[in-house]
Short mmCIF file of C-alpha atoms and ligand atoms in Angstrom, two decimals:
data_model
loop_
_atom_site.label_atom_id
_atom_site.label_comp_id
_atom_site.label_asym_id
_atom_site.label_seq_id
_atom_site.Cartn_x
_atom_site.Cartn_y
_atom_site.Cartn_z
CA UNK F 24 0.00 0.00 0.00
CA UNK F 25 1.17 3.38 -0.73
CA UNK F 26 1.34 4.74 2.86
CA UNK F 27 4.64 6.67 2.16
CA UNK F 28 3.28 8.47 -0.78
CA UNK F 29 5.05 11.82 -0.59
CA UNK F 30 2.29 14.58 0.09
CA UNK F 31 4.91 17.76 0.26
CA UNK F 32 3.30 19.24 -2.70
CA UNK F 33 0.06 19.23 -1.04
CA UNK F 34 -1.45 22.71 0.55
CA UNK F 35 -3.56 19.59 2.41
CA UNK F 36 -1.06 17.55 3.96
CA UNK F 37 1.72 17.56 6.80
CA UNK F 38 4.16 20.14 6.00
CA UNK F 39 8.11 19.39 7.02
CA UNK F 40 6.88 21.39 10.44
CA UNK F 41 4.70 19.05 11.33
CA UNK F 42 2.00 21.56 10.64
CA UNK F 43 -1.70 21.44 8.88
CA UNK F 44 -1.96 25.19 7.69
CA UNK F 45 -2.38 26.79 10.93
CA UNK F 46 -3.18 23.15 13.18
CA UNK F 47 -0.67 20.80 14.48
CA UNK F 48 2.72 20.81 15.84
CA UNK F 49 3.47 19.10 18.83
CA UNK F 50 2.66 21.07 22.47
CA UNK F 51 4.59 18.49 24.85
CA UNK F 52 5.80 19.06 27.68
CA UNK F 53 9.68 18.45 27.90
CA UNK F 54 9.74 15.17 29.63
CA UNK F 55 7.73 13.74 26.75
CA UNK F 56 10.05 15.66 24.09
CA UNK F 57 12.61 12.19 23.66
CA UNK F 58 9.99 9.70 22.60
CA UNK F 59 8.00 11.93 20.43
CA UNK F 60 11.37 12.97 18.65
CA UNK F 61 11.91 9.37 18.38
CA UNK F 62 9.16 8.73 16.44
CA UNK F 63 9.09 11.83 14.35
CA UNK F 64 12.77 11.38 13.18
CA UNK F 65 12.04 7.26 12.03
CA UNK F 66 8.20 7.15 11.21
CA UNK F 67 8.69 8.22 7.32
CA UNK F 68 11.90 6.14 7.00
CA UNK F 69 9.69 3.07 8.63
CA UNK F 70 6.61 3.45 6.55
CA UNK F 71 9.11 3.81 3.47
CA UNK F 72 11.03 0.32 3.86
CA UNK F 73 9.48 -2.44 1.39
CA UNK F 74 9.78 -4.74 3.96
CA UNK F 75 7.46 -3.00 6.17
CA UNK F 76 5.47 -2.00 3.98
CA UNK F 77 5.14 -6.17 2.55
CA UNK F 78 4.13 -6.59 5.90
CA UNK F 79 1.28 -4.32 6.63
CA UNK F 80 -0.36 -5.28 3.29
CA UNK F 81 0.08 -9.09 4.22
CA UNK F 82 -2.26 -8.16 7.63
CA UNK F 83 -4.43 -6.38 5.96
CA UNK F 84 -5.16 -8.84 3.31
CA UNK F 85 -5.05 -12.09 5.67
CA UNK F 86 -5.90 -11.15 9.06
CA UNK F 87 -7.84 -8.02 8.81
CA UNK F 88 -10.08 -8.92 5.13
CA UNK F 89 -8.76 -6.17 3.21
CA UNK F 90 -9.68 -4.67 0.53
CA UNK F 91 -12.86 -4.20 2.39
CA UNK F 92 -15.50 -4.02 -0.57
CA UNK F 93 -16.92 -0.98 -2.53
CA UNK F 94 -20.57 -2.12 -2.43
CA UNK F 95 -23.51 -0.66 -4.99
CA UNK F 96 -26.35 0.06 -2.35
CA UNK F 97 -29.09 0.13 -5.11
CA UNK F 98 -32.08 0.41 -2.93
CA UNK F 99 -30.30 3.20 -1.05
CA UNK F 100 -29.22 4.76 -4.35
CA UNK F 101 -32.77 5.12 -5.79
CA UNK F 102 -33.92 6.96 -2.67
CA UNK F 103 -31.78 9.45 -3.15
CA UNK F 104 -31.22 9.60 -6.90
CA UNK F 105 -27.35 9.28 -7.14
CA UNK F 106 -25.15 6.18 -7.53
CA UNK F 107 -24.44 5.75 -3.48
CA UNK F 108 -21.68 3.05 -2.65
CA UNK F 109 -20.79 2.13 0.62
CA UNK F 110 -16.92 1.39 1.55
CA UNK F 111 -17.05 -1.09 3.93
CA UNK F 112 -15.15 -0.60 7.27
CA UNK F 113 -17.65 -2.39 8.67
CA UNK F 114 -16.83 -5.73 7.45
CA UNK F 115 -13.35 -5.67 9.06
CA UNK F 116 -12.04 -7.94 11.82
CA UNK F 117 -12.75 -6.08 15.28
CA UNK F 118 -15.84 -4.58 13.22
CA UNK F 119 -14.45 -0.72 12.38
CA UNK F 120 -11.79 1.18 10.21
CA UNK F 121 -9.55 1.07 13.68
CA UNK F 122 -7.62 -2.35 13.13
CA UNK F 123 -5.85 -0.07 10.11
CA UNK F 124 -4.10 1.95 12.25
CA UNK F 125 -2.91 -0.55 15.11
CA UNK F 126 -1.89 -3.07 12.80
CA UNK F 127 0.55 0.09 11.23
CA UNK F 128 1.65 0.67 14.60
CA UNK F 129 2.06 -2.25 16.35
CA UNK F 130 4.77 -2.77 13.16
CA UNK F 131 6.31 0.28 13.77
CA UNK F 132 6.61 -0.45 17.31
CA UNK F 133 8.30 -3.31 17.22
CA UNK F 134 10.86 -1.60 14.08
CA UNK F 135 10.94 0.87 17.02
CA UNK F 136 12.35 -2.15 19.63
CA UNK F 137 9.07 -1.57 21.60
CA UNK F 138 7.70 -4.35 24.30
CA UNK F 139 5.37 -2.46 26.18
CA UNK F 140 1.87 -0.65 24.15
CA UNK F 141 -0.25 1.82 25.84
CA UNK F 142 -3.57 3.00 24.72
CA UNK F 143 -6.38 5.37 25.68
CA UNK F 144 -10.13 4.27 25.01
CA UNK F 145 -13.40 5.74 25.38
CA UNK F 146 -15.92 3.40 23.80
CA UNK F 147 -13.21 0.79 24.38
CA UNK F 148 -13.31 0.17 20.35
CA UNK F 149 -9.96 1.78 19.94
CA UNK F 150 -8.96 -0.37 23.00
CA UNK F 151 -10.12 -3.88 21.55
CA UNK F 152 -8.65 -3.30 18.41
CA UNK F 153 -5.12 -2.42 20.21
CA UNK F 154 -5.49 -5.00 22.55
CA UNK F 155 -6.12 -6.99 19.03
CA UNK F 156 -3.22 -6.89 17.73
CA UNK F 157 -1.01 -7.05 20.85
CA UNK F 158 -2.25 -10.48 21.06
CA UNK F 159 -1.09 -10.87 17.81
CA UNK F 160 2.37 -10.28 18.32
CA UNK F 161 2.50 -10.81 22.27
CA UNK F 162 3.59 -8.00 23.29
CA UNK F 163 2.24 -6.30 26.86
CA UNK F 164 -1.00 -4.42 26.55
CA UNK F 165 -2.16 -1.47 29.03
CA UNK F 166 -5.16 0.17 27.97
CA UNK F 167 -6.64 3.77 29.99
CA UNK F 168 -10.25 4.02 30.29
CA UNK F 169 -12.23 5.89 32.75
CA UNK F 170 -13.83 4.45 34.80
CA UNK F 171 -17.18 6.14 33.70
CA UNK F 172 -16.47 4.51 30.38
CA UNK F 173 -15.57 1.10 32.04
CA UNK F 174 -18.98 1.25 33.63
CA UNK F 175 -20.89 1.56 30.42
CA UNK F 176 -18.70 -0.16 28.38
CA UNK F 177 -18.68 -3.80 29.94
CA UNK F 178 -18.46 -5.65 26.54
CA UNK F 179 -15.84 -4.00 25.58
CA UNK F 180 -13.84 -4.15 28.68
CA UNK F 181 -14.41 -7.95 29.03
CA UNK F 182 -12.98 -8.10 25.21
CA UNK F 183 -10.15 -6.19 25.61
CA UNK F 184 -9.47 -8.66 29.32
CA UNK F 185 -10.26 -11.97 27.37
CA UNK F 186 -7.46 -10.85 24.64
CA UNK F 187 -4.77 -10.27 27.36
CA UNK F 188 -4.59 -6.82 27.81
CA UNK F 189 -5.12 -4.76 31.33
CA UNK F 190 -7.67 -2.18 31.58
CA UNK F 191 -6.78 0.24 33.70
CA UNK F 192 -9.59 2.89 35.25
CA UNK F 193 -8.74 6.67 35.21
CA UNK F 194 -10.70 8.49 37.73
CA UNK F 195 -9.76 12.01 37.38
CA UNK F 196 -12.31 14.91 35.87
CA UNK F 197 -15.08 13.25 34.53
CA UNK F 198 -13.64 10.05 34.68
CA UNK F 199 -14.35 9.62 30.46
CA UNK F 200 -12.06 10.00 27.25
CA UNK F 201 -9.92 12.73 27.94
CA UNK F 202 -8.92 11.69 31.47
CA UNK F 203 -8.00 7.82 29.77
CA UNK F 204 -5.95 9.82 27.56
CA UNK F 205 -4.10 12.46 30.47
CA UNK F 206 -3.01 8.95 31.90
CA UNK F 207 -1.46 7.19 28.77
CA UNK F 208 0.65 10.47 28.54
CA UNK F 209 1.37 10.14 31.88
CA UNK F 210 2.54 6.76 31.42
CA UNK F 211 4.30 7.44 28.47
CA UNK F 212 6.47 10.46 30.17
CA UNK F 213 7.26 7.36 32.74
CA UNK F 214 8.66 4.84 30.90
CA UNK F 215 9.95 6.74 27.72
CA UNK F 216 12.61 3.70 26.53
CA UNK F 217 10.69 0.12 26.02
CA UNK F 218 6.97 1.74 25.60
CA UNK F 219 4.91 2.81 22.65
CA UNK F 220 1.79 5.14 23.38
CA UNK F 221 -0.90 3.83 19.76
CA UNK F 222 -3.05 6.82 19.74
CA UNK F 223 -6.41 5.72 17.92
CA UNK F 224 -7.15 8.59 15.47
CA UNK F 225 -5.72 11.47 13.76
CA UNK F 226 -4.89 13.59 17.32
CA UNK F 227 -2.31 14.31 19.37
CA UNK F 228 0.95 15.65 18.52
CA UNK F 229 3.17 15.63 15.56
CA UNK F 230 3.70 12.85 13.50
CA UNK F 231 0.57 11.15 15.00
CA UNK F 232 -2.08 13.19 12.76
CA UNK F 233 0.25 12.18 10.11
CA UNK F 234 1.05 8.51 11.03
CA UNK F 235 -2.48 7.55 11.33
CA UNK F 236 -3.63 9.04 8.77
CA UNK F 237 -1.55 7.25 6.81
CA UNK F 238 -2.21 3.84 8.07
CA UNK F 239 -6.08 4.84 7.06
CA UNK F 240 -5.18 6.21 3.63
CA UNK F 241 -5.71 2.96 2.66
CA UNK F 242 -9.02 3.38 2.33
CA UNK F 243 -9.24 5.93 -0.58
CA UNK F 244 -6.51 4.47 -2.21
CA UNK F 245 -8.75 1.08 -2.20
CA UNK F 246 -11.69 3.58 -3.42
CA UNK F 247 -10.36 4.70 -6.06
CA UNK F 248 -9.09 1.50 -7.29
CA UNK F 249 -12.51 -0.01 -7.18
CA UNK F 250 -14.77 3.26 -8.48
CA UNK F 251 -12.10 2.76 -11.55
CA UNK F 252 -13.18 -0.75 -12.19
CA UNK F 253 -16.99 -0.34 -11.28
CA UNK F 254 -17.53 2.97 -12.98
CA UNK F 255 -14.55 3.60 -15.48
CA UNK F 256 -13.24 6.66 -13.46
CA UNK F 257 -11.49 6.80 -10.10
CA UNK F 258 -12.91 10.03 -8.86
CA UNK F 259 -16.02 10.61 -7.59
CA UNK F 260 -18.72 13.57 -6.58
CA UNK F 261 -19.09 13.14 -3.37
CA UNK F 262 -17.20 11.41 -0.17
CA UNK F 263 -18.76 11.51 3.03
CA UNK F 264 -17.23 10.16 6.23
CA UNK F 265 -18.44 11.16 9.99
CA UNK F 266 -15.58 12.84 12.00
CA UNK F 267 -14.97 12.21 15.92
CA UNK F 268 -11.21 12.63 16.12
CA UNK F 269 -11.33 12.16 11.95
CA UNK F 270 -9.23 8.87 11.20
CA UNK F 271 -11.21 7.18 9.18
CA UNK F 272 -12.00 10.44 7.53
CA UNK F 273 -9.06 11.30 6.65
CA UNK F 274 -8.31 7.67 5.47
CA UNK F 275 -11.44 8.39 3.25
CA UNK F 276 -10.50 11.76 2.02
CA UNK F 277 -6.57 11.06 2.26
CA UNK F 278 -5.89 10.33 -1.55
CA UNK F 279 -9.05 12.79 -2.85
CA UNK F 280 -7.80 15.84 -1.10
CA UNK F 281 -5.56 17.63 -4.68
CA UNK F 282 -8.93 16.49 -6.72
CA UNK F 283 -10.69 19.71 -5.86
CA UNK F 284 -13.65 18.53 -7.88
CA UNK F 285 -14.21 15.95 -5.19
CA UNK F 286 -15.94 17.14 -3.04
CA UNK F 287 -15.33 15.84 0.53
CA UNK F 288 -17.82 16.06 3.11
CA UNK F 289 -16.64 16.05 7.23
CA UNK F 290 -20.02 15.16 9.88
CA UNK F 291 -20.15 15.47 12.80
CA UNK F 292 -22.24 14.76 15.78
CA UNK F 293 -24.67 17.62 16.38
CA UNK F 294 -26.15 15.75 19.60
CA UNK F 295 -29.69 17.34 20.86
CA UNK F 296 -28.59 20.23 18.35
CA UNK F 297 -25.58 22.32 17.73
CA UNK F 298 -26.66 24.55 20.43
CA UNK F 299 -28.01 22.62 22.64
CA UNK F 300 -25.27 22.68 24.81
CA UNK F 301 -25.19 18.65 24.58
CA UNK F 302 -23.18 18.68 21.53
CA UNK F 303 -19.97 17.39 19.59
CA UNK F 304 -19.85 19.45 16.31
CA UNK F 305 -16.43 21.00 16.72
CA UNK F 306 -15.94 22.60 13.59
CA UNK F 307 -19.15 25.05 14.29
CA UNK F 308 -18.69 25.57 18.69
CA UNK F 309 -14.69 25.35 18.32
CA UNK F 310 -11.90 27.88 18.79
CA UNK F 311 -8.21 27.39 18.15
CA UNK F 312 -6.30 25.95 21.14
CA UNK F 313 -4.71 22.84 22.61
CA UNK F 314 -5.20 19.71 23.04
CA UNK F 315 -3.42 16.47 23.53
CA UNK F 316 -0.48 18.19 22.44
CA UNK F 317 -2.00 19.77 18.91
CA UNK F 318 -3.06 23.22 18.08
CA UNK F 319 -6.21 22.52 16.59
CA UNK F 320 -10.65 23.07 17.06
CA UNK F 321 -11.57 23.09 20.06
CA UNK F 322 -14.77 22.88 22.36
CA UNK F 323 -13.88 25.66 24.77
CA UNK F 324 -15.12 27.92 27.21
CA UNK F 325 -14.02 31.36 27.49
CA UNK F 326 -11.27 30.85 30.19
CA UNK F 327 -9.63 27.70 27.78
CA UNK F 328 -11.48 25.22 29.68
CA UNK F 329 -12.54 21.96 27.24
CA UNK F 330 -16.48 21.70 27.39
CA UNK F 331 -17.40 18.14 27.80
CA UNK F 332 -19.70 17.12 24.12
CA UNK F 333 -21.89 15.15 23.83
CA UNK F 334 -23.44 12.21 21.52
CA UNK F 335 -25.30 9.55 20.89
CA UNK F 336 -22.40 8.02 19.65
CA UNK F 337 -19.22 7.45 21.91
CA UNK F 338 -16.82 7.33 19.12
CA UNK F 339 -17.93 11.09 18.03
CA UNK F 340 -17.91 12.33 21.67
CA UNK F 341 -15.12 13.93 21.18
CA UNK F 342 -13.70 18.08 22.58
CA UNK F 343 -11.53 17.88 19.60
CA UNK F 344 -11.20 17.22 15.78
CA UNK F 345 -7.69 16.19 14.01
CA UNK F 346 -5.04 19.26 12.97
CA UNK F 347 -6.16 18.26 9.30
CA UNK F 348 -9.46 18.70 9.58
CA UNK F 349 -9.54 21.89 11.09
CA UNK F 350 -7.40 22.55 8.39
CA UNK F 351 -9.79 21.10 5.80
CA UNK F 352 -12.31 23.14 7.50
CA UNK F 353 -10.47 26.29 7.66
CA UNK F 354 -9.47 26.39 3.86
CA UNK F 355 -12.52 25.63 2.92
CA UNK F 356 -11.47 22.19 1.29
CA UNK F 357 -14.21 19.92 2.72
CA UNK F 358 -17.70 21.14 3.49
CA UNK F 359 -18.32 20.02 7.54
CA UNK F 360 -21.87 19.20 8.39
CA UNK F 361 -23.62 17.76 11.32
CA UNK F 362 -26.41 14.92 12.46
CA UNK F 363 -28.36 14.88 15.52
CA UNK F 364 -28.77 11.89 17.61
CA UNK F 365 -32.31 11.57 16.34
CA UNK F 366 -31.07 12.21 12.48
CA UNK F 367 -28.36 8.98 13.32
CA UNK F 368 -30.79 7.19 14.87
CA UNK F 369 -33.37 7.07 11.61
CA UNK F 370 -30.35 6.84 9.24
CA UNK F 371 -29.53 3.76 10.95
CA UNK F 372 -33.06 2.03 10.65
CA UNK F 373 -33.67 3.42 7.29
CA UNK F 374 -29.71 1.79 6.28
CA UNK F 375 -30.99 -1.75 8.15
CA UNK F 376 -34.13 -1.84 5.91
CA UNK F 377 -33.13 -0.83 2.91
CA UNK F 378 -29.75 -2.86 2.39
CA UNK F 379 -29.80 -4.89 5.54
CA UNK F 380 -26.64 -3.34 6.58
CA UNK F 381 -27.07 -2.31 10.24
CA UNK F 382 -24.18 0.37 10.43
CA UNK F 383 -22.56 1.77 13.66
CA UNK F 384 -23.66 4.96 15.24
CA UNK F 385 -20.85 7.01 14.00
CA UNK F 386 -21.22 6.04 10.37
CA UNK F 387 -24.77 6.67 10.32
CA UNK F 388 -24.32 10.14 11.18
CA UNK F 389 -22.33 10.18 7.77
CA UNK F 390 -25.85 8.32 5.73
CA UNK F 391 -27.73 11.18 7.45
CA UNK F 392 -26.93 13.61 5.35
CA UNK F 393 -27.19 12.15 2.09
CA UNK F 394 -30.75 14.00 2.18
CA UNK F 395 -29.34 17.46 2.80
CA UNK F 396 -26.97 16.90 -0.94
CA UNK F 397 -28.34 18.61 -3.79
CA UNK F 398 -27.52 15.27 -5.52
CA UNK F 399 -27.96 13.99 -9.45
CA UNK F 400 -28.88 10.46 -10.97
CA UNK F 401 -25.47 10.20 -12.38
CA UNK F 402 -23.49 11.28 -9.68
CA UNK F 403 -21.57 8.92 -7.78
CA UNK F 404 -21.06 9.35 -3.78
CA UNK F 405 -18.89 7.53 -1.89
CA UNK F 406 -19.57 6.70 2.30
CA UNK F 407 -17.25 5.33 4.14
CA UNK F 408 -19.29 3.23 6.55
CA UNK F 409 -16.42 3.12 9.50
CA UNK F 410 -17.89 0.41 11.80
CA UNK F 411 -21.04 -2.09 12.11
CA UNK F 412 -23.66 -1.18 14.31
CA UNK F 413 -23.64 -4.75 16.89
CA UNK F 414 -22.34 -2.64 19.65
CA UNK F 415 -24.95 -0.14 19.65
CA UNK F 416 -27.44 -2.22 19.17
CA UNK F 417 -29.10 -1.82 23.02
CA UNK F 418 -28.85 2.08 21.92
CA UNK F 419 -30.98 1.63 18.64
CA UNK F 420 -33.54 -0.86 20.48
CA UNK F 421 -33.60 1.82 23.35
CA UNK F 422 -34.93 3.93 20.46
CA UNK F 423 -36.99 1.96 18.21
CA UNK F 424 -39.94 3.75 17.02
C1 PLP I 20 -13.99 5.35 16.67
C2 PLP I 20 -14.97 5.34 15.58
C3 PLP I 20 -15.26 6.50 14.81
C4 PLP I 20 -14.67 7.84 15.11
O1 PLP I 20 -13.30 7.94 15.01
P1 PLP I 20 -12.56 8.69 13.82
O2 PLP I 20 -11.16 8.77 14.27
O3 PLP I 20 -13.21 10.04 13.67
O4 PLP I 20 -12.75 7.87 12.61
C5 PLP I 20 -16.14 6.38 13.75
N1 PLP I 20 -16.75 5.21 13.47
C6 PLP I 20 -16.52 4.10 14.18
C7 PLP I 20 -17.23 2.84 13.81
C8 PLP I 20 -15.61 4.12 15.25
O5 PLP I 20 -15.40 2.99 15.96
#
């Protein structure tokens, strides 16, 4: 896969800064300064080496089922009067675009001499699919997870246990996403030398953005492979991914973003309403600041305090959005919309009757606004359907009309 494409010509990508236009960069405090240099001086050279490289493809293809498919959704497609196909995340192992980025970094981590992961979780799906492939190549696995999460999140918890790794509760602030995460760092600035921190989407400081979104790129680069063969060309109208921390995203968008007639649309989770003050669209409440080490959109209040969001959806329930998106968002490059919990909620049903496909939470924000595009009969639209909808399945029943 072409995960070391070179992307310096790009006004889009990573410059040599570790920038996004005005996002990125890496805020760290100076105990953490060694490892993150570590891994921002060897991650290109890694992801460039053949033999690497021979290696991530070979888990994609055999133990993750990649390429996922490109799938017609014909029923879907003549409700809404465009050609709609679906790229489907969903039908990976561990269930969601995730597995992507740990398999990259579990790789790198051992290139790196690693024997110890850490991870943060909120859902816990980030956590199972670390804990995934740390089983894989038995290596130690500590996952954070407050313990508000850990309550909520049983299944998840009793996964990530059954596949050898140790969840560990943080109980600081409000004991959820952002307080797993303080404690990985923490962690991290502790044991610096055998330790690799896998952050699960396109946050945090420099190279992470970069590295992950990377690992994902192989998602467009799949799409526009398959659109060739199923439609003659390899670009289409429309792609439309939902955006918590914006991995699979920007795996979606990664290889579209220097086709500006592509147009790339970012959703987010618009909870009880953008300003309902139980929210997650970041793009539309955020102001510049940091977090996790990245100047980027942030949920803030006036004194720089992070305002907790809110959504249906625990993978979107995020303060935060990626240093490329805001980026995307900034310049203009990708249109950023938002679903409500209710909107997600219908998509999903109307997804599970219409193509039996019941999606995940997060990727039916994403369906939700295929009714808001001014769209034509010929014009082809791309989702990327990130995950499968078992794990909120209590949620939609909770809901069912
Ligand atoms: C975690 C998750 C998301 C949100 O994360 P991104 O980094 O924004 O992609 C979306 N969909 C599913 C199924 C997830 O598990």
């Amino acid at each position: 896969m072409n995960i070391a494409v070179n992307t310096s010509q790009s006004k889009y990508h990573v410059n040599e800064k570790g920038y996004f236009g005005n996002f990125g960069g890496a805020y760290i405090p100076e105990m953490l300064y060694p490892n993150v240099e570590e891994l921002r001086q060897q991650y290109m050279q890694i992801l460039a080496d053949p033999s690497f490289q021979a290696e991530f493809d070979q888990l994609l293809r055999d133990y993750v089922g990649r390429p996922s498919p490109l799938y017609f959704a014909s029923r879907l497609s003549q409700k809404y009067g465009a050609q709609i196909y679906l790229k489907r995340e969903d039908l990976n192992h561990t269930g969601a675009h995730k597995i992507n980025n740990t398999i990259g970094q579990i790789l790198l981590a051992k290139r790196l001499g690693k024997k110890r992961i850490i991870a943060e979780t909120g859902a816990g799906q980030h956590g199972v699919a670390t804990a995934t492939v740390c089983a894989l190549m038995g290596l130690e696995c500590i996952v954070y997870m407050g313990s508000v999460d850990i309550q909520r999140q049983a299944p998840n918890v009793a996964r990530m246990q059954m596949l050898g790794a140790t969840v560990v509760p943080a109980t600081s602030g409000s004991k959820t996403l952002k307080d797993a995460t303080n404690e990985a760092i923490r962690d991290w600035i502790n044991n610096p030398v055998d330790t690799h921190y896998i952050i699960g989407s396109v946050v945090g400081p420099h190279p992470y953005p970069d590295m992950v979104a990377r690992f994902q790129s192989v998602i467009s680069e799949e799409i526009r492979k398959q659109l060739l063969e199923k439609t003659g060309k390899e670009t289409p109208t429309y792609v439309i991914a939902c955006v918590g921390g914006g991995s699979n995203a920007a795996g979606a968008f990664f290889h579209f973003t220097d086709d500006i007639d592509v147009e790339l649309i970012a959703v987010e989770a618009a909870g009880k309403g953008v300003h309902s003050g139980f929210s997650a669209a970041t793009s539309q409440l955020g102001r510049p600041g940091v977090i996790h080490a990245s100047k980027t959109l942030l949920m803030q209040t006036d004194d720089g305090q992070i305002v907790e969001p809110h959504s249906i959806s625990a993978g979107l329930d995020y303060p935060g959005v990626g240093p490329f998106h805001a980026h995307l968002y900034e310049s203009g490059r990708a249109v950023f919309l938002n679903s409500t919990d209710n909107e997600a909620l219908a998509a999903g049903y109307e997804l599970s009757l219409l193509e039996g496909i019941i999606p995940a939470l997060e990727s039916a924000h994403a369906l939700a606004k295929l009714t808001d595009l001014p769209l034509k009969k010929d014009e082809v639209v791309v989702v990327c359907l990130s995950g499968r909808g078992d794990k909120d399945l209590e949620t939609y029943i909770k809901h069912l009309k």
